[in-house]
Each structure stands twice: as structure tokens, then as C-alpha cells.
Amino acid sequence: MTALAGVTPDALWATSLRRWNTVCWLLFAVMAVGLVAIDRPGESKYVALVLLGGVVLSYAVLDRFPANPVVRPHVYLSVLVVALGGLAYLRGNYAALFMVTLPHYWMFGRTPRASMTFLGLATAATLAATVLRQDGWTVEFFTETLVSTVLVVAVGALIGLWAHSVVGQSAERARLITELEQTQAELSEAHQRQGAADERERMAREIHDTLAQGFASIIVLAEAARAGLDSDPARSAQQLRSIESTARENLAEARELVGSPQRPGQAAAGSVAQTLRRTLDRFAEDTGLVVDADLADLECDQQTRIALLRCTQESLANVRKHARASTVGVVLARQPYGVELEITDDGTGFVVESSSGFGLDGMRKRLAELGGRLTVTSSLGDGTRVLALIPPATAESGATA
């Protein structure tokens, strides 16, 4: 038992069948040698050799060529039934062959019903042949042959049914394992696809919030500089310097996205108020709009700083492109319920329900990752109010570390 501790039930079953087949081949050889060397010459000896030879040949063909079109499993079992009946009629030494070939009824019967049918036919054939050989229903037949045969067949049937159940359970287990492996592979593939989609979405959001915003700013500044080359050269020169600065920042952002794909868009060093102040000053310088900022000096973790910065950049970009505003207000404050960033403008406004821009969705998703939310309030002709809120547990986690 120790040697078989690491063997699976299927492997153990296959090993047992191979060993039983080896015993079967040995019995075939012993019976053949006995018939040739020990039995006296006579017609019954040659008939017994023919019957045994038929069983051996059929079994050999089926064992070596299981897909052959002639000797099919039921054909072999039929030959075995005839041979057992013939040997039982010719001589009384058929019992060893009967017992050793008992597993064949279950190996080749394919179904319990077919196995039991052939086993019943073999039993009936041997008993009937024994009655004919003994010239009737003798006491010896009832006390020895019938009882021993019935016991052997009953034990063989019980073992066969148990083995068939084990094989069925093993096949079902193998099917379940295959289905589980297939499901796991499909789940892993789905996770990989979802991970790739999430990564693409994250990179798209980072590119939109950094490079795309910078390029949009460069286009606006370039158009303004070109329009003012003759009328206001000094202003155009300043806008060209802004274009150069924005391009350098975009280049740095691009290098950071490529070099650190897991941590893109790092905010500049300093408090979040200082970071936003630099962004607002650049915006006021580029657009000429009035920016009224009230920024509390807060310490936040890096993710919160980046989220607040991106929300500010996206809101200012929308003001630049769509609002046609003259004044922008920005308020950063710590409230009991979290860090609050409010950005307002006196522009043309828009219908929030009909807006489906990538920028607003990106801000909402970025804040949602931190447990926060974005509220946009606007109406035509009344300007726009963007309110970003990040709960205190998230906003203070990095500052208290």
C-alpha cells in the first residue's frame, strides 16, 4: 500500500487491469501446454485446443488492434462463451479460465446490461455443458459445480458492478476536472482581457489629462500668436514662450508615461495649493482671463494631489475651449467630509445631461477610484460649477503616513 500512496485511482485501475491481463496470458499458456503435453491424444484434445486457440486469437487481436472491424468486443465475448461451454462439456478444468476471464465481461461489455448478459450466457453454457457431460442432474452437480459456479459468478458480478461504478465516477471526475480547467482558462483569459481594457482606459485617461491637454493648449497659443504677430509682437513672443514651455512639459510627461507605466502623471513637488497655483498662473498668463483663487495650504497624498490637479487642468481646458468666460474662480478647502475643490466660471454654460465628453467621465472615474465624487452644475448662459470631493480617509492617508 505504501508503494501505491502516490498513484491516482485511474492509474491504479489501469495497473490492475494490466496485471490481470498478464495472469490471463499466463493461464492461456499453461492451459495450452497442459492440453498438448499432458492430455492423451484424441478428438476431444484437438477440439479443446481449437476452442482455446479461438479465445486466445480473438483476445490477442482485440488487445493489439482494438479498432479492427472484425473482432469487436462482443464478438470476443461470444467466442469466450462458446469456448467455456465447449471446455465444460469436454472436460472439468474450465473453472480456472472462467474465473480469470471474469473481468473481460466488464472490460468489453461496455454497459452493465451487456456485461451481465454475456456473463449470464457463459454461466448457463458451462452449467448446461456440465449437466450433459455428467449425464443428468447429479448430486455432485448440485453440491459442487452449481454452488461454486454461482458463488464465483455472484462475486464476479458484484466486483464488476463496483468496478463499473468506480470507472463511471472516475470518468465523471475527469469530465468535471476538464470543465473546471476550461472554465479557469476562460476566466483567466477574461481577466487578462479586462486587465488589458482597464490598462488601455487608464493610459487613455492619462494621455488625455496630460499630453492631449498640452497639445490643445499649444494649438490655442499658436493660433493666438499667429494672429497677433503684426498687432502685438510682445504678446505673441510671450505666447511662443508658453508654447515652448508647454511642449517641454509634454515631453517630460511622455517620457514619464513610457518610463513609469505604473505611476504616470506625478504631480510636482510641494503642497497641493502650490501645485494648483502654478497651473492657474500659467492658465491666466496664456488666456488673459481673470483667475480668482482661494487655495488652502493642504497636505495630501500623491494620488489625491494628482486627482485634484487633473480635475483642475480638465476644468480649465473646458473653460478655454468652450466657456468663453472672463473670470474663473477656484476654491480648495478641507471640509469635515473631505477635501473639496470647486471651480466656477461665468461662461456660456451647457446642458450637463447631454454632455458625454471623455474629460468629465475621466474625472469621475479618477475620483471614484479614491472614493470621491464629481458634481457638475451648469445651465445655458449661467456659467459652470465643477465640485470635486475626496473623502478624508483617502485624502489624509498619505499625509499621515
PDB file of N, CA and C in Angstrom, residues 175-228:
ATOM      1  N   ARG A 175     -14.274  14.458 -16.387  1.00  0.00           N
ATOM      2  CA  ARG A 175     -15.054  15.444 -17.147  1.00  0.00           C
ATOM      3  C   ARG A 175     -15.173  16.751 -16.362  1.00  0.00           C
ATOM      4  N   LEU A 176     -15.438  16.627 -15.055  1.00  0.00           N
ATOM      5  CA  LEU A 176     -15.567  17.828 -14.226  1.00  0.00           C
ATOM      6  C   LEU A 176     -14.242  18.582 -14.150  1.00  0.00           C
ATOM      7  N   ILE A 177     -13.142  17.823 -14.043  1.00  0.00           N
ATOM      8  CA  ILE A 177     -11.833  18.472 -13.997  1.00  0.00           C
ATOM      9  C   ILE A 177     -11.550  19.194 -15.300  1.00  0.00           C
ATOM     10  N   THR A 178     -11.908  18.546 -16.423  1.00  0.00           N
ATOM     11  CA  THR A 178     -11.711  19.194 -17.723  1.00  0.00           C
ATOM     12  C   THR A 178     -12.548  20.459 -17.833  1.00  0.00           C
ATOM     13  N   GLU A 179     -13.803  20.372 -17.394  1.00  0.00           N
ATOM     14  CA  GLU A 179     -14.656  21.561 -17.429  1.00  0.00           C
ATOM     15  C   GLU A 179     -14.113  22.659 -16.517  1.00  0.00           C
ATOM     16  N   LEU A 180     -13.611  22.252 -15.338  1.00  0.00           N
ATOM     17  CA  LEU A 180     -13.043  23.235 -14.412  1.00  0.00           C
ATOM     18  C   LEU A 180     -11.818  23.907 -15.012  1.00  0.00           C
ATOM     19  N   GLU A 181     -10.947  23.103 -15.626  1.00  0.00           N
ATOM     20  CA  GLU A 181      -9.756  23.681 -16.250  1.00  0.00           C
ATOM     21  C   GLU A 181     -10.138  24.613 -17.391  1.00  0.00           C
ATOM     22  N   GLN A 182     -11.153  24.207 -18.167  1.00  0.00           N
ATOM     23  CA  GLN A 182     -11.601  25.064 -19.259  1.00  0.00           C
ATOM     24  C   GLN A 182     -12.195  26.365 -18.725  1.00  0.00           C
ATOM     25  N   THR A 183     -12.992  26.231 -17.640  1.00  0.00           N
ATOM     26  CA  THR A 183     -13.576  27.431 -17.035  1.00  0.00           C
ATOM     27  C   THR A 183     -12.498  28.344 -16.469  1.00  0.00           C
ATOM     28  N   GLN A 184     -11.488  27.731 -15.819  1.00  0.00           N
ATOM     29  CA  GLN A 184     -10.392  28.528 -15.275  1.00  0.00           C
ATOM     30  C   GLN A 184      -9.625  29.229 -16.390  1.00  0.00           C
ATOM     31  N   ALA A 185      -9.415  28.512 -17.502  1.00  0.00           N
ATOM     32  CA  ALA A 185      -8.711  29.138 -18.630  1.00  0.00           C
ATOM     33  C   ALA A 185      -9.522  30.297 -19.199  1.00  0.00           C
ATOM     34  N   GLU A 186     -10.849  30.075 -19.339  1.00  0.00           N
ATOM     35  CA  GLU A 186     -11.706  31.152 -19.847  1.00  0.00           C
ATOM     36  C   GLU A 186     -11.730  32.339 -18.888  1.00  0.00           C
ATOM     37  N   LEU A 187     -11.775  32.023 -17.559  1.00  0.00           N
ATOM     38  CA  LEU A 187     -11.781  33.093 -16.567  1.00  0.00           C
ATOM     39  C   LEU A 187     -10.465  33.860 -16.593  1.00  0.00           C
ATOM     40  N   SER A 188      -9.359  33.119 -16.718  1.00  0.00           N
ATOM     41  CA  SER A 188      -8.056  33.785 -16.788  1.00  0.00           C
ATOM     42  C   SER A 188      -7.957  34.666 -18.027  1.00  0.00           C
ATOM     43  N   GLU A 189      -8.472  34.140 -19.152  1.00  0.00           N
ATOM     44  CA  GLU A 189      -8.456  34.937 -20.382  1.00  0.00           C
ATOM     45  C   GLU A 189      -9.329  36.175 -20.244  1.00  0.00           C
ATOM     46  N   ALA A 190     -10.498  35.993 -19.576  1.00  0.00           N
ATOM     47  CA  ALA A 190     -11.373  37.153 -19.364  1.00  0.00           C
ATOM     48  C   ALA A 190     -10.714  38.184 -18.459  1.00  0.00           C
ATOM     49  N   HIS A 191     -10.008  37.703 -17.406  1.00  0.00           N
ATOM     50  CA  HIS A 191      -9.303  38.626 -16.520  1.00  0.00           C
ATOM     51  C   HIS A 191      -8.204  39.366 -17.280  1.00  0.00           C
ATOM     52  N   GLN A 192      -7.507  38.639 -18.152  1.00  0.00           N
ATOM     53  CA  GLN A 192      -6.459  39.279 -18.941  1.00  0.00           C
ATOM     54  C   GLN A 192      -7.051  40.330 -19.873  1.00  0.00           C
ATOM     55  N   ARG A 193      -8.173  39.976 -20.503  1.00  0.00           N
ATOM     56  CA  ARG A 193      -8.810  40.959 -21.387  1.00  0.00           C
ATOM     57  C   ARG A 193      -9.291  42.170 -20.603  1.00  0.00           C
ATOM     58  N   GLN A 194      -9.899  41.899 -19.415  1.00  0.00           N
ATOM     59  CA  GLN A 194     -10.376  43.006 -18.601  1.00  0.00           C
ATOM     60  C   GLN A 194      -9.211  43.857 -18.110  1.00  0.00           C
ATOM     61  N   GLY A 195      -8.115  43.176 -17.715  1.00  0.00           N
ATOM     62  CA  GLY A 195      -6.938  43.919 -17.276  1.00  0.00           C
ATOM     63  C   GLY A 195      -6.363  44.773 -18.391  1.00  0.00           C
ATOM     64  N   ALA A 196      -6.325  44.191 -19.604  1.00  0.00           N
ATOM     65  CA  ALA A 196      -5.820  44.967 -20.735  1.00  0.00           C
ATOM     66  C   ALA A 196      -6.734  46.148 -21.044  1.00  0.00           C
ATOM     67  N   ALA A 197      -8.073  45.901 -20.951  1.00  0.00           N
ATOM     68  CA  ALA A 197      -9.013  47.001 -21.201  1.00  0.00           C
ATOM     69  C   ALA A 197      -8.878  48.094 -20.146  1.00  0.00           C
ATOM     70  N   ASP A 198      -8.730  47.668 -18.874  1.00  0.00           N
ATOM     71  CA  ASP A 198      -8.557  48.659 -17.807  1.00  0.00           C
ATOM     72  C   ASP A 198      -7.272  49.445 -18.002  1.00  0.00           C
ATOM     73  N   GLU A 199      -6.213  48.759 -18.417  1.00  0.00           N
ATOM     74  CA  GLU A 199      -4.943  49.449 -18.626  1.00  0.00           C
ATOM     75  C   GLU A 199      -5.036  50.425 -19.798  1.00  0.00           C
ATOM     76  N   ARG A 200      -5.728  49.988 -20.871  1.00  0.00           N
ATOM     77  CA  ARG A 200      -5.908  50.902 -22.007  1.00  0.00           C
ATOM     78  C   ARG A 200      -6.714  52.131 -21.586  1.00  0.00           C
ATOM     79  N   GLU A 201      -7.762  51.891 -20.786  1.00  0.00           N
ATOM     80  CA  GLU A 201      -8.578  53.013 -20.330  1.00  0.00           C
ATOM     81  C   GLU A 201      -7.768  53.953 -19.434  1.00  0.00           C
ATOM     82  N   ARG A 202      -6.958  53.356 -18.554  1.00  0.00           N
ATOM     83  CA  ARG A 202      -6.137  54.187 -17.669  1.00  0.00           C
ATOM     84  C   ARG A 202      -5.121  55.001 -18.463  1.00  0.00           C
ATOM     85  N   MET A 203      -4.468  54.357 -19.429  1.00  0.00           N
ATOM     86  CA  MET A 203      -3.490  55.077 -20.236  1.00  0.00           C
ATOM     87  C   MET A 203      -4.159  56.149 -21.084  1.00  0.00           C
ATOM     88  N   ALA A 204      -5.359  55.830 -21.612  1.00  0.00           N
ATOM     89  CA  ALA A 204      -6.079  56.835 -22.394  1.00  0.00           C
ATOM     90  C   ALA A 204      -6.429  58.048 -21.536  1.00  0.00           C
ATOM     91  N   ARG A 205      -6.822  57.781 -20.292  1.00  0.00           N
ATOM     92  CA  ARG A 205      -7.158  58.882 -19.390  1.00  0.00           C
ATOM     93  C   ARG A 205      -5.923  59.708 -19.064  1.00  0.00           C
ATOM     94  N   GLU A 206      -4.791  59.039 -18.813  1.00  0.00           N
ATOM     95  CA  GLU A 206      -3.567  59.768 -18.506  1.00  0.00           C
ATOM     96  C   GLU A 206      -3.105  60.602 -19.701  1.00  0.00           C
ATOM     97  N   ILE A 207      -3.193  60.009 -20.889  1.00  0.00           N
ATOM     98  CA  ILE A 207      -2.786  60.751 -22.083  1.00  0.00           C
ATOM     99  C   ILE A 207      -3.702  61.946 -22.313  1.00  0.00           C
ATOM    100  N   HIS A 208      -5.010  61.717 -22.100  1.00  0.00           N
ATOM    101  CA  HIS A 208      -5.942  62.830 -22.281  1.00  0.00           C
ATOM    102  C   HIS A 208      -5.668  63.942 -21.279  1.00  0.00           C
ATOM    103  N   ASP A 209      -5.389  63.555 -20.027  1.00  0.00           N
ATOM    104  CA  ASP A 209      -5.205  64.557 -18.984  1.00  0.00           C
ATOM    105  C   ASP A 209      -3.859  65.259 -19.059  1.00  0.00           C
ATOM    106  N   THR A 210      -2.896  64.677 -19.769  1.00  0.00           N
ATOM    107  CA  THR A 210      -1.557  65.266 -19.824  1.00  0.00           C
ATOM    108  C   THR A 210      -1.214  65.714 -21.237  1.00  0.00           C
ATOM    109  N   LEU A 211      -0.909  64.780 -22.096  1.00  0.00           N
ATOM    110  CA  LEU A 211      -0.433  65.118 -23.435  1.00  0.00           C
ATOM    111  C   LEU A 211      -1.511  65.819 -24.260  1.00  0.00           C
ATOM    112  N   ALA A 212      -2.734  65.270 -24.250  1.00  0.00           N
ATOM    113  CA  ALA A 212      -3.783  65.869 -25.084  1.00  0.00           C
ATOM    114  C   ALA A 212      -4.089  67.299 -24.643  1.00  0.00           C
ATOM    115  N   GLN A 213      -4.134  67.515 -23.336  1.00  0.00           N
ATOM    116  CA  GLN A 213      -4.389  68.865 -22.848  1.00  0.00           C
ATOM    117  C   GLN A 213      -3.245  69.804 -23.256  1.00  0.00           C
ATOM    118  N   GLY A 214      -2.029  69.311 -23.172  1.00  0.00           N
ATOM    119  CA  GLY A 214      -0.891  70.140 -23.579  1.00  0.00           C
ATOM    120  C   GLY A 214      -0.925  70.484 -25.050  1.00  0.00           C
ATOM    121  N   PHE A 215      -1.253  69.502 -25.881  1.00  0.00           N
ATOM    122  CA  PHE A 215      -1.331  69.762 -27.320  1.00  0.00           C
ATOM    123  C   PHE A 215      -2.445  70.758 -27.642  1.00  0.00           C
ATOM    124  N   ALA A 216      -3.594  70.597 -26.950  1.00  0.00           N
ATOM    125  CA  ALA A 216      -4.689  71.544 -27.171  1.00  0.00           C
ATOM    126  C   ALA A 216      -4.260  72.962 -26.784  1.00  0.00           C
ATOM    127  N   SER A 217      -3.526  73.072 -25.674  1.00  0.00           N
ATOM    128  CA  SER A 217      -3.037  74.389 -25.251  1.00  0.00           C
ATOM    129  C   SER A 217      -2.058  74.950 -26.266  1.00  0.00           C
ATOM    130  N   ILE A 218      -1.192  74.103 -26.807  1.00  0.00           N
ATOM    131  CA  ILE A 218      -0.230  74.560 -27.820  1.00  0.00           C
ATOM    132  C   ILE A 218      -0.948  75.070 -29.054  1.00  0.00           C
ATOM    133  N   ILE A 219      -1.994  74.372 -29.483  1.00  0.00           N
ATOM    134  CA  ILE A 219      -2.747  74.806 -30.673  1.00  0.00           C
ATOM    135  C   ILE A 219      -3.383  76.168 -30.439  1.00  0.00           C
ATOM    136  N   VAL A 220      -4.034  76.333 -29.285  1.00  0.00           N
ATOM    137  CA  VAL A 220      -4.680  77.615 -28.988  1.00  0.00           C
ATOM    138  C   VAL A 220      -3.650  78.738 -28.926  1.00  0.00           C
ATOM    139  N   LEU A 221      -2.530  78.491 -28.255  1.00  0.00           N
ATOM    140  CA  LEU A 221      -1.488  79.512 -28.153  1.00  0.00           C
ATOM    141  C   LEU A 221      -0.877  79.823 -29.508  1.00  0.00           C
ATOM    142  N   ALA A 222      -0.684  78.789 -30.320  1.00  0.00           N
ATOM    143  CA  ALA A 222      -0.104  79.022 -31.645  1.00  0.00           C
ATOM    144  C   ALA A 222      -1.038  79.862 -32.513  1.00  0.00           C
ATOM    145  N   GLU A 223      -2.351  79.576 -32.458  1.00  0.00           N
ATOM    146  CA  GLU A 223      -3.312  80.368 -33.227  1.00  0.00           C
ATOM    147  C   GLU A 223      -3.325  81.819 -32.751  1.00  0.00           C
ATOM    148  N   ALA A 224      -3.286  81.993 -31.438  1.00  0.00           N
ATOM    149  CA  ALA A 224      -3.284  83.369 -30.902  1.00  0.00           C
ATOM    150  C   ALA A 224      -2.002  84.103 -31.265  1.00  0.00           C
ATOM    151  N   ALA A 225      -0.867  83.409 -31.195  1.00  0.00           N
ATOM    152  CA  ALA A 225       0.409  84.048 -31.529  1.00  0.00           C
ATOM    153  C   ALA A 225       0.458  84.434 -33.001  1.00  0.00           C
ATOM    154  N   ARG A 226      -0.042  83.576 -33.852  1.00  0.00           N
ATOM    155  CA  ARG A 226      -0.038  83.884 -35.286  1.00  0.00           C
ATOM    156  C   ARG A 226      -0.937  85.077 -35.586  1.00  0.00           C
ATOM    157  N   ALA A 227      -2.079  85.139 -34.904  1.00  0.00           N
ATOM    158  CA  ALA A 227      -2.997  86.252 -35.146  1.00  0.00           C
ATOM    159  C   ALA A 227      -2.428  87.580 -34.651  1.00  0.00           C
ATOM    160  N   GLY A 228      -1.546  87.550 -33.636  1.00  0.00           N
ATOM    161  CA  GLY A 228      -1.032  88.801 -33.080  1.00  0.00           C
ATOM    162  C   GLY A 228       0.372  89.130 -33.482  1.00  0.00           C
TER     163      GLY A 228
END
